[in-house]
CSV table of C-alpha atoms in Angstrom, one decimal:
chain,number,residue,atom,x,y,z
A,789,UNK,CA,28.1,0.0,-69.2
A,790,UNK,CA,27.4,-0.9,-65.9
A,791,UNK,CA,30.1,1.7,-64.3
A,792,UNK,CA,28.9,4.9,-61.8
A,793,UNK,CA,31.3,7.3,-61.0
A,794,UNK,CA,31.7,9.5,-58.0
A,795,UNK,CA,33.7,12.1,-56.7
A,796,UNK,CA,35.7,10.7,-53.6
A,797,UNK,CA,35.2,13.6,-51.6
A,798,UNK,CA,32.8,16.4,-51.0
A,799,UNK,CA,33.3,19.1,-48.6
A,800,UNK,CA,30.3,22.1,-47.1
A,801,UNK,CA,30.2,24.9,-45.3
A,802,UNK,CA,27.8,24.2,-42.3
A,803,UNK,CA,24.3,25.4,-43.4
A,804,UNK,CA,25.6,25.7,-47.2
A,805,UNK,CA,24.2,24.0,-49.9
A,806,UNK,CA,26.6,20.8,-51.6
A,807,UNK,CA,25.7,18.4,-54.8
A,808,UNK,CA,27.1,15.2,-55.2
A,809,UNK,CA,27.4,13.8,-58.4
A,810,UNK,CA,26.9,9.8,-59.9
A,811,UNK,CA,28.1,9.4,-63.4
A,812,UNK,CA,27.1,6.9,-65.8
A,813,UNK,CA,25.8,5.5,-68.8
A,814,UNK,CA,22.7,3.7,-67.2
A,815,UNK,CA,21.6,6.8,-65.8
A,816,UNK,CA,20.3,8.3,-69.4
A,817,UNK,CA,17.5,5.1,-69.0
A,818,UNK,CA,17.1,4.8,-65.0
A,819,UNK,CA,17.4,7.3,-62.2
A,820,UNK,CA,19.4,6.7,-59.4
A,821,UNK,CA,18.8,5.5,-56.1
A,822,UNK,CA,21.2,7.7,-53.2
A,823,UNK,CA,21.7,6.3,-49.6
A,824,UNK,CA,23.5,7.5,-46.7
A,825,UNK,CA,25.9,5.6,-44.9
A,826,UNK,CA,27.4,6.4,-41.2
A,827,UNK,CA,30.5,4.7,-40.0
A,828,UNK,CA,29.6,1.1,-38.3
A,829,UNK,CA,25.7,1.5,-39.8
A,830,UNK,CA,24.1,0.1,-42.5
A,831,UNK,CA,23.3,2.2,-45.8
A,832,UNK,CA,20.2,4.4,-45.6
A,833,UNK,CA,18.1,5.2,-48.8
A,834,UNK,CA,17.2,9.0,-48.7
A,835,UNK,CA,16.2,9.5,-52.9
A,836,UNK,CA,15.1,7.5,-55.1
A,837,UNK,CA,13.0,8.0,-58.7
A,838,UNK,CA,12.8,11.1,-60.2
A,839,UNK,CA,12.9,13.1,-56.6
A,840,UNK,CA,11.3,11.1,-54.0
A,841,UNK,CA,12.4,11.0,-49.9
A,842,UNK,CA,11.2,8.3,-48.0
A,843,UNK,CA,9.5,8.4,-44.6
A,844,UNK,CA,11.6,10.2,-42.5
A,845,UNK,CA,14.4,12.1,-44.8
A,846,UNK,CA,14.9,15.5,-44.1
A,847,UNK,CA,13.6,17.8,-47.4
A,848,UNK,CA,17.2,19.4,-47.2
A,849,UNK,CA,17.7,16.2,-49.3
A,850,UNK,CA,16.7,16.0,-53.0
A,851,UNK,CA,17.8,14.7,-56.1
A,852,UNK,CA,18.0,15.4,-60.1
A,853,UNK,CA,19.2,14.0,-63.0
A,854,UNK,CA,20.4,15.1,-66.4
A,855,UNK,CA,21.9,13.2,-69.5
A,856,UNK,CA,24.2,10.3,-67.7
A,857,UNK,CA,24.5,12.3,-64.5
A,858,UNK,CA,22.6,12.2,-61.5
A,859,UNK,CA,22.8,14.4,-58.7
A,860,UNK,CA,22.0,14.5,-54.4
A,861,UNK,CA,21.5,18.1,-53.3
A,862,UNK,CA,21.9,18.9,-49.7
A,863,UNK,CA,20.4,22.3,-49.0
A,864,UNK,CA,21.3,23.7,-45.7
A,865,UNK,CA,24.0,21.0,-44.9
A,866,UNK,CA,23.7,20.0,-41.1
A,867,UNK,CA,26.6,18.6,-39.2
A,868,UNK,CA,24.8,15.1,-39.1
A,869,UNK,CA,24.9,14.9,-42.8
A,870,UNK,CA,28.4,14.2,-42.6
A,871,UNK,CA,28.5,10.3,-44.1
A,872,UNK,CA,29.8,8.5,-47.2
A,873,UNK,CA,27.1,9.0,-50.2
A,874,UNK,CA,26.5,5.9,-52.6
A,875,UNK,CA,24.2,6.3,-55.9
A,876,UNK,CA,23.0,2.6,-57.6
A,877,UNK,CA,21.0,1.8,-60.8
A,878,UNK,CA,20.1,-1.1,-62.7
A,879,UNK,CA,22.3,-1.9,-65.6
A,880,UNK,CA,20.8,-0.9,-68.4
A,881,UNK,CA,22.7,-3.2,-71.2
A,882,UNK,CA,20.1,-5.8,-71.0
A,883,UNK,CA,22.5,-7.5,-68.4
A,884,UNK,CA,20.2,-8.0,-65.0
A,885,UNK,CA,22.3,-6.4,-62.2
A,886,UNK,CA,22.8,-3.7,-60.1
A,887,UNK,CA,25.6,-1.0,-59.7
A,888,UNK,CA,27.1,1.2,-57.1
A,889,UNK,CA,29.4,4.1,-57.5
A,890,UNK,CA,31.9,4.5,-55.5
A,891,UNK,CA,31.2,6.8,-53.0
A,892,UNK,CA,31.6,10.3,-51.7
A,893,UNK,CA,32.6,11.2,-48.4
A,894,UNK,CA,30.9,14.2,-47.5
A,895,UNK,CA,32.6,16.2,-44.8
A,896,UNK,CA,30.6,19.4,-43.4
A,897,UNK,CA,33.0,21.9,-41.8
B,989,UNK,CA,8.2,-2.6,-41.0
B,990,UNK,CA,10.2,-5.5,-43.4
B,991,UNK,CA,13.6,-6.1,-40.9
B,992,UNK,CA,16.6,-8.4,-42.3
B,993,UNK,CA,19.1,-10.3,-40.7
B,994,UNK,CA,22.1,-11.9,-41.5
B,995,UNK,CA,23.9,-14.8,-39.4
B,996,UNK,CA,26.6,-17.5,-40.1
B,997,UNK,CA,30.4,-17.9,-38.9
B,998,UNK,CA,32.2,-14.8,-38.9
B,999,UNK,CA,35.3,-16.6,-39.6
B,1000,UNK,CA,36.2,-18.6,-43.1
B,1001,UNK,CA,39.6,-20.2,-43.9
B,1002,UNK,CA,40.6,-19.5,-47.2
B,1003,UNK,CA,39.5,-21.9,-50.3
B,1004,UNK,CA,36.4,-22.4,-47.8
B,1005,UNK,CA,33.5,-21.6,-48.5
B,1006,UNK,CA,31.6,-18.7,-47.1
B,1007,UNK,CA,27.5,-19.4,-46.0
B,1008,UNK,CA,25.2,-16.8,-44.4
B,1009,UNK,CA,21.3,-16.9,-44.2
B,1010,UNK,CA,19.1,-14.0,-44.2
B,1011,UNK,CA,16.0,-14.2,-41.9
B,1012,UNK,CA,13.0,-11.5,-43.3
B,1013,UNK,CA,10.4,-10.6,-40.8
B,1014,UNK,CA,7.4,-8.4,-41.0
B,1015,UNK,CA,6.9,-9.5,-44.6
B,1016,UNK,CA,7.0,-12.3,-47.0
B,1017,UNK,CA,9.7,-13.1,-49.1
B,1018,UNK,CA,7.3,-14.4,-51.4
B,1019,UNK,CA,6.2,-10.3,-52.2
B,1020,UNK,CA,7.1,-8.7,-55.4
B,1021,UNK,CA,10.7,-8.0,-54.3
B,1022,UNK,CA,14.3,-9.2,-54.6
B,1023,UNK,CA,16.4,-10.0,-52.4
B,1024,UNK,CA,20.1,-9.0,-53.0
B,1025,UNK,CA,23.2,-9.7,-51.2
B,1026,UNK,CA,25.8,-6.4,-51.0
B,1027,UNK,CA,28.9,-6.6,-49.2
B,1028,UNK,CA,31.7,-4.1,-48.2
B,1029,UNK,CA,35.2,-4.3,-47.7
B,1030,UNK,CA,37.1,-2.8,-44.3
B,1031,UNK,CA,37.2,1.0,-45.6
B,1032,UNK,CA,35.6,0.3,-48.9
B,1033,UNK,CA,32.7,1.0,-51.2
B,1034,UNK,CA,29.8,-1.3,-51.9
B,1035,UNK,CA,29.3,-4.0,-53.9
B,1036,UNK,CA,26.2,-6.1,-54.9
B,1037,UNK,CA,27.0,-9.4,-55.1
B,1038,UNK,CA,23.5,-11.2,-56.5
B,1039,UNK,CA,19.9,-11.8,-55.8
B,1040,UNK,CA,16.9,-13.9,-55.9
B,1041,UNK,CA,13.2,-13.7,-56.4
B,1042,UNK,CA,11.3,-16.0,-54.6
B,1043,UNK,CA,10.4,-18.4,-58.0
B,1044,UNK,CA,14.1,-19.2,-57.4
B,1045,UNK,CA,15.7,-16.8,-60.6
B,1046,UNK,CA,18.6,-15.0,-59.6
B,1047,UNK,CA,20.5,-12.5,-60.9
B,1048,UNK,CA,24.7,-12.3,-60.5
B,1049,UNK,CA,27.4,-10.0,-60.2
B,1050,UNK,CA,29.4,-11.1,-63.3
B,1051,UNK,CA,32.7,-10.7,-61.8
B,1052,UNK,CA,31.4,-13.4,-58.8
B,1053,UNK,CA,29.0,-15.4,-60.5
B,1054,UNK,CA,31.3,-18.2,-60.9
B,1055,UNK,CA,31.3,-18.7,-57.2
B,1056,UNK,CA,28.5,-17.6,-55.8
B,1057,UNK,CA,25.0,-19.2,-55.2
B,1058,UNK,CA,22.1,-17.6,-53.8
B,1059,UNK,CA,19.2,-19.8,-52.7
B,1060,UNK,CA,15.7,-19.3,-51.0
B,1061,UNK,CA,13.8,-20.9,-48.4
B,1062,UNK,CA,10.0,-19.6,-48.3
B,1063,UNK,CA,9.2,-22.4,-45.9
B,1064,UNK,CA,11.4,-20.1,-43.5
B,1065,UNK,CA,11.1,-16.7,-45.1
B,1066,UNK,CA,14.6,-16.9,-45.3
B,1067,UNK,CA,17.4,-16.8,-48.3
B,1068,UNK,CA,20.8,-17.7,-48.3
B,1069,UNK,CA,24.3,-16.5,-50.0
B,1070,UNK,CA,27.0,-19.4,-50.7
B,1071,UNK,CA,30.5,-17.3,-51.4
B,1072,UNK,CA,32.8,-20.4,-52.6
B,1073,UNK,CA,37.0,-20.9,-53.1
B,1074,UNK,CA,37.3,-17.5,-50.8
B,1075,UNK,CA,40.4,-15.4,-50.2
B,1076,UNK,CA,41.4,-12.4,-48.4
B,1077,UNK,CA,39.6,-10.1,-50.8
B,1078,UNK,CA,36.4,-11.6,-49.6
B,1079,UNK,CA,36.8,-10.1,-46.2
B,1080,UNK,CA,33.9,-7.7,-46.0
B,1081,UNK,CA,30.6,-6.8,-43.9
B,1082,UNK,CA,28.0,-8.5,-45.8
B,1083,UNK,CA,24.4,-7.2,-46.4
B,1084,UNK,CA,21.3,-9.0,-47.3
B,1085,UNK,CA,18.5,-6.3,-48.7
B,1086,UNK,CA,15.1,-6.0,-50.3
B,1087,UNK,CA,15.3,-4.2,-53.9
B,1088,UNK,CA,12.3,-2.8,-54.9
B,1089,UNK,CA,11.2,-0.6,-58.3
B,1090,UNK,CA,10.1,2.7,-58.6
B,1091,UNK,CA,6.6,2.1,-60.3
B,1092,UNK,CA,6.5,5.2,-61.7
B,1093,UNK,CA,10.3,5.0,-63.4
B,1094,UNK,CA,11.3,1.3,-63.3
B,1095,UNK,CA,14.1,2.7,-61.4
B,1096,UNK,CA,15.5,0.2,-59.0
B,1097,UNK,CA,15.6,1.3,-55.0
B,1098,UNK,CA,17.0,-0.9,-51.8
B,1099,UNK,CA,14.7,0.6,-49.5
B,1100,UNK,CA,15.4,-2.5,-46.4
B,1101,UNK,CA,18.8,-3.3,-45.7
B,1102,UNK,CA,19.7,-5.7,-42.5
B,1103,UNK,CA,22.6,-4.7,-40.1
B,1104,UNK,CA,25.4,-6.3,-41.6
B,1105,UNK,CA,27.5,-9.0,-40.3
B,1106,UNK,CA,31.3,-8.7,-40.9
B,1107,UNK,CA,33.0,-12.0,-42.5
B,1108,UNK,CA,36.9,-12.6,-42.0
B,1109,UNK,CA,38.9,-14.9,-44.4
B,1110,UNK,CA,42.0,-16.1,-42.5
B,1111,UNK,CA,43.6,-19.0,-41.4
């Protein structure tokens, strides 16, 4: 299948902790790949592979995966985390493409 | 630091065709990358449209494959995204990226991303 499904919205206490999940049937071959995205910016990757933060990302961010289900952790939510969340894999029915879900707007109250 | 970015009219009629070029600096489009074209609607999610390795094989969005054409220039360090018979629908910002793997997973990452340059269809 080459669907990922996400929650349209999210919402965390400031300083709680929130998961967002990416559903899908690629996910029980590939991990996913999360990036944050800010209104007018482009899509920033903060997790990728099994649990890995590029240069730069806060370690309030991490990632996990289980069965067809992969999830973003944010652990002590911060006000500037407040963006639209996107997971992506390959396909993994031999087809060679990529998928998005459809996002999560994460609000922090 | 690997930095993208996108140019072409930001203005298409419809049944036109839509053409943007990607400029890669601070690497060479001839590393062991692809380059992907992504694009997203006023308000919307994301999309991955296609991409291209620099031998010239390309990969497709199934759902767009019958109009689009992706094309690279290594002369330039450059790579283009042809969006033919457009409509409405294709109204979007459009991305061009580097997707990379995860050596350790195979899992696929888009770890460069240019700014974005937003594409009207309208007459």
């Amino acid at each position: 299948s080459s669907e990922l499904t996400q929650d349209p919205a999210v919402s965390v206490a400031l300083g709680q902790t929130v998961r967002i999940t990416c559903q899908g049937d690629s996910l029980r071959s590939y991990y996913a790949s999360w990036y944050q995205q800010k209104p007018g910016q482009a899509p920033v990757l903060v997790i990728y592979g099994k649990n890995n933060r590029p240069s730069g990302i806060p370690d309030r961010f991490s990632g996990s995966s289980s069965g067809n289900t992969a999830s973003l952790t944010i652990t002590g939510a911060q006000a500037e985390d407040e963006a639209d969340y996107y997971c992506n894999s390959r396909d993994s029915s031999g087809n060679h493409y990529v998928v998005f879900g459809g996002g999560t707007k994460l609000t922090v109250l | 630091q690997v930095q993208l970015q996108e140019s072409g009219p930001g203005l298409v009629k419809p049944s036109g065709t839509l053409s943007l070029t990607c400029a890669v600096s601070g690497g060479s489009i001839s590393s062991s990358n692809w380059w992907s074209w992504i694009r997203q609607p006023p308000g919307k999610g994301l999309e991955w449209i296609g991409e291209i390795y620099h031998s010239g094989s390309t990969n497709y969005n199934p759902s767009l494959k019958s109009r689009v054409t992706i094309s690279v220039d290594k002369s330039k360090n450059q790579f283009s995204l042809k969006l033919s018979s457009v409509t409405a629908a294709d109204t979007a910002v459009y991305y061009c990226a580097r997707r990379d793997y995860d050596i350790l997973t195979g899992s696929t990452l888009i770890s460069y991303w240019g700014q974005g340059t937003l594409v009207t269809v309208s007459s």
